[in-house]
Tab-separated table of C-alpha atoms in Angstrom:
chain	number	residue	atom	x	y	z
A	15	MET	CA	-19.532	-7.183	25.503
A	16	GLU	CA	-16.854	-4.259	24.194
A	17	SER	CA	-18.966	-1.043	22.947
A	18	LYS	CA	-19.056	1.318	20.122
A	19	LYS	CA	-16.428	3.285	21.949
A	20	GLU	CA	-13.894	0.356	22.917
A	21	ASN	CA	-13.979	-0.718	18.533
A	22	LYS	CA	-13.266	2.583	17.640
A	23	VAL	CA	-10.550	2.955	19.834
A	24	LEU	CA	-8.999	-0.417	19.421
A	25	MET	CA	-9.279	0.482	15.116
A	26	MET	CA	-7.624	4.234	15.720
A	27	CYS	CA	-4.911	2.261	17.386
A	28	LEU	CA	-4.307	-0.187	14.866
A	29	CYS	CA	-4.818	2.431	12.303
A	30	SER	CA	-1.928	4.088	14.167
A	31	LEU	CA	0.155	0.100	14.551
A	32	PHE	CA	-0.967	0.547	10.469
A	33	THR	CA	0.683	4.064	9.251
A	34	ALA	CA	3.321	3.335	11.108
A	35	LEU	CA	4.534	0.414	10.083
A	36	ILE	CA	4.460	1.605	6.793
A	37	ALA	CA	6.707	4.369	7.325
A	38	VAL	CA	8.890	1.569	8.837
A	39	GLY	CA	8.171	-0.648	5.655
A	40	ALA	CA	9.842	2.479	3.232
A	41	PHE	CA	12.939	2.124	4.858
A	42	LEU	CA	13.654	-2.074	4.500
A	43	LYS	CA	13.860	-2.089	0.755
A	44	ILE	CA	15.653	-3.723	-2.004
A	45	PRO	CA	18.176	-0.955	-4.627
A	46	ILE	CA	17.184	-1.317	-7.916
A	47	PRO	CA	17.461	1.629	-11.141
A	48	LEU	CA	14.561	3.871	-10.100
A	49	VAL	CA	11.185	2.665	-8.386
A	50	PRO	CA	13.231	0.291	-4.799
A	51	ILE	CA	11.236	-2.506	-3.708
A	52	THR	CA	10.345	-1.771	-0.276
A	53	LEU	CA	8.149	-3.647	2.429
A	54	GLN	CA	5.636	-0.293	2.558
A	55	GLY	CA	3.450	-2.810	0.193
A	56	LEU	CA	3.201	-6.023	2.188
A	57	PHE	CA	1.915	-3.590	4.601
A	58	THR	CA	-0.486	-1.269	2.995
A	59	ILE	CA	-1.940	-4.964	2.166
A	60	LEU	CA	-2.852	-6.145	4.876
A	61	ALA	CA	-3.649	-2.902	6.001
A	62	ALA	CA	-6.807	-3.620	3.531
A	63	LEU	CA	-7.498	-7.441	4.880
A	64	LEU	CA	-6.907	-6.550	8.336
A	65	LEU	CA	-9.023	-3.397	9.073
A	66	GLY	CA	-11.095	-2.335	6.458
A	67	ALA	CA	-11.032	-0.076	3.303
A	68	LYS	CA	-12.127	2.832	6.395
A	69	TRP	CA	-9.316	2.246	8.453
A	70	GLY	CA	-7.170	1.024	5.969
A	71	THR	CA	-7.003	3.296	3.671
A	72	LEU	CA	-7.276	5.757	6.302
A	73	SER	CA	-3.924	4.363	8.026
A	74	VAL	CA	-1.763	4.921	4.503
A	75	LEU	CA	-3.631	8.653	4.144
A	76	LEU	CA	-2.304	9.519	7.422
A	77	TYR	CA	1.312	7.765	6.328
A	78	ILE	CA	1.674	9.963	3.294
A	79	VAL	CA	0.115	13.255	5.436
A	80	ILE	CA	2.910	13.232	8.034
A	81	GLY	CA	5.314	13.088	5.294
A	82	LEU	CA	4.072	15.419	3.871
A	83	LEU	CA	4.244	18.131	5.877
A	84	GLY	CA	8.200	17.360	6.401
A	85	VAL	CA	8.749	14.249	8.665
A	86	PRO	CA	11.313	11.703	6.532
A	87	ILE	CA	9.274	8.557	5.857
A	88	PHE	CA	8.769	8.268	2.890
A	89	THR	CA	12.500	6.852	1.463
A	90	GLN	CA	13.597	9.665	-0.561
A	91	GLY	CA	12.585	12.033	2.860
A	92	GLY	CA	10.182	14.133	2.686
A	93	GLY	CA	8.227	17.520	2.305
A	94	ILE	CA	5.250	19.080	0.532
A	95	SER	CA	8.572	19.048	-2.233
A	96	TYR	CA	8.176	15.069	-2.395
A	97	ILE	CA	5.263	15.745	-4.777
A	98	PHE	CA	7.715	16.319	-7.341
A	99	ILE	CA	9.630	13.120	-6.524
A	100	PRO	CA	8.676	10.735	-9.606
A	101	THR	CA	7.957	7.437	-6.999
A	102	PHE	CA	4.944	9.841	-5.320
A	103	GLY	CA	2.905	8.610	-7.534
A	104	TYR	CA	3.093	5.109	-6.460
A	105	LEU	CA	2.447	6.295	-2.122
A	106	LEU	CA	-0.728	7.685	-4.057
A	107	GLY	CA	-1.377	4.499	-5.801
A	108	TYR	CA	-1.199	3.313	-2.310
A	109	ILE	CA	-4.648	4.646	-0.690
A	110	LEU	CA	-6.271	3.586	-3.933
A	111	GLY	CA	-4.617	-0.091	-4.379
A	112	THR	CA	-5.894	-0.813	0.372
A	113	PHE	CA	-9.301	0.733	-0.804
A	114	ILE	CA	-9.619	-1.855	-2.820
A	115	ASN	CA	-8.683	-4.662	-2.575
A	116	ALA	CA	-9.947	-3.990	1.252
A	117	LYS	CA	-13.687	-3.366	-1.020
A	118	ILE	CA	-12.752	-6.964	-2.120
A	119	VAL	CA	-11.626	-8.566	0.526
A	120	HIS	CA	-14.073	-8.094	2.399
A	121	LYS	CA	-17.623	-8.781	0.282
A	122	THR	CA	-18.003	-12.293	2.578
A	123	ASP	CA	-17.166	-12.537	6.346
A	124	THR	CA	-15.162	-15.654	5.230
A	125	PRO	CA	-12.849	-15.231	2.448
A	126	SER	CA	-10.918	-17.693	0.443
A	127	TYR	CA	-6.801	-18.229	-0.178
A	128	LEU	CA	-8.061	-17.201	-3.464
A	129	ARG	CA	-10.275	-14.081	-2.238
A	130	ILE	CA	-7.685	-12.460	-1.219
A	131	PHE	CA	-5.017	-13.511	-3.447
A	132	ALA	CA	-7.059	-11.785	-5.725
A	133	ALA	CA	-7.628	-8.539	-3.960
A	134	ASN	CA	-4.263	-8.309	-3.154
A	135	PHE	CA	-3.831	-8.806	-6.594
A	136	THR	CA	-5.987	-6.034	-7.516
A	137	GLY	CA	-5.219	-3.245	-4.818
A	138	VAL	CA	-1.328	-4.278	-6.707
A	139	LEU	CA	-2.185	-2.987	-9.899
A	140	ALA	CA	-3.927	-0.111	-8.962
A	141	VAL	CA	-1.113	0.756	-7.339
A	142	TYR	CA	0.785	0.613	-11.361
A	143	THR	CA	-2.137	2.277	-12.488
A	144	VAL	CA	-1.761	5.517	-10.719
A	145	GLY	CA	2.427	4.756	-10.024
A	146	VAL	CA	3.474	3.922	-13.435
A	147	PRO	CA	1.792	7.262	-15.054
A	148	TYR	CA	3.464	9.881	-12.759
A	149	PHE	CA	6.399	8.102	-12.918
A	150	PHE	CA	6.048	8.809	-16.786
A	151	MET	CA	4.777	12.563	-16.040
A	152	ALA	CA	6.729	13.426	-13.560
A	153	SER	CA	9.367	12.186	-15.274
A	154	GLU	CA	9.131	14.212	-18.288
A	155	LEU	CA	8.034	17.415	-16.451
A	156	TRP	CA	10.721	17.487	-13.969
A	157	GLY	CA	13.164	15.101	-14.523
A	158	ASN	CA	15.336	14.068	-16.954
A	159	GLY	CA	12.151	12.224	-19.630
A	160	THR	CA	12.975	8.422	-19.595
A	161	THR	CA	11.804	6.312	-22.253
A	162	MET	CA	8.409	2.775	-22.637
A	163	LYS	CA	11.637	0.541	-22.379
A	164	ILE	CA	13.308	1.811	-19.548
A	165	LEU	CA	9.271	3.022	-17.805
A	166	PHE	CA	8.495	-0.872	-18.335
A	167	LEU	CA	11.593	-2.508	-16.940
A	168	ASN	CA	12.129	-0.505	-14.213
A	169	CYS	CA	8.499	0.617	-13.386
A	170	PHE	CA	6.569	-2.829	-13.656
A	171	LEU	CA	8.665	-5.395	-15.031
A	172	PHE	CA	11.572	-4.960	-11.710
A	173	THR	CA	8.876	-4.513	-9.337
A	174	ILE	CA	6.027	-6.796	-9.679
A	175	PRO	CA	7.596	-10.421	-8.927
A	176	GLY	CA	8.154	-8.366	-5.090
A	177	ASP	CA	4.908	-8.292	-5.170
A	178	ILE	CA	4.173	-10.972	-6.804
A	179	LEU	CA	5.675	-12.368	-3.189
A	180	LYS	CA	4.451	-10.041	-1.200
A	181	CYS	CA	0.466	-10.118	-2.443
A	182	PHE	CA	0.685	-14.147	-1.781
A	183	ILE	CA	2.766	-13.060	2.471
A	184	GLY	CA	-0.230	-11.555	2.190
A	185	THR	CA	-2.392	-14.345	1.557
A	186	LEU	CA	-1.025	-16.501	3.427
A	187	LEU	CA	-1.378	-13.686	6.567
A	188	GLY	CA	-4.112	-12.252	6.424
A	189	LYS	CA	-6.684	-15.641	6.056
A	190	ARG	CA	-4.944	-16.385	9.432
A	191	LEU	CA	-5.518	-12.550	10.647
A	192	ILE	CA	-8.692	-11.540	9.139
A	193	PRO	CA	-10.471	-12.961	11.462
A	194	LEU	CA	-9.136	-11.711	15.320
A	195	THR	CA	-10.031	-8.446	13.044
A	196	ALA	CA	-13.605	-8.776	11.948
A	197	LYS	CA	-15.858	-7.638	15.312
A	198	TYR	CA	-13.790	-4.414	15.793
A	199	ARG	CA	-13.727	-4.097	11.589
A	200	ASN	CA	-16.987	-2.099	11.203
């Protein structure tokens, strides 16, 4: 029987793994104007599903801290000045989205496909809730500004289909993988 200490070490390793996957996901992207579609979202979804609220959110926080410390792991580099990049709000949104996703999906020990998808989608909406207003404010303060039409098209309409696909993929993977980490999450 595994001890609590061994479980914690395993979760720390998985947390580190997901931090690395999120970093790699920043560079696996489909470039579209303003906000590229990356695999970061899929890895934050999987972090929520497999690691739970505490460890999943921590993996996202570690990713952001490492990037802000200067390691070029964000889509456009790294460093503290990255907070001035309009898309930084989406990274902050991943924190909230991962936490909310995990809280919803892990209300039950054996979540259904529907619950997992709903949790994933709610997490994605949380990312947009933080990311879109941040993008707008950062564009107004530090950029050339943007119109509501451009904001809606490039920061939501063009990106949401990819995020829905990530929710679907996360649901399929999560349904199979959640039971594998269930006894370690607590």
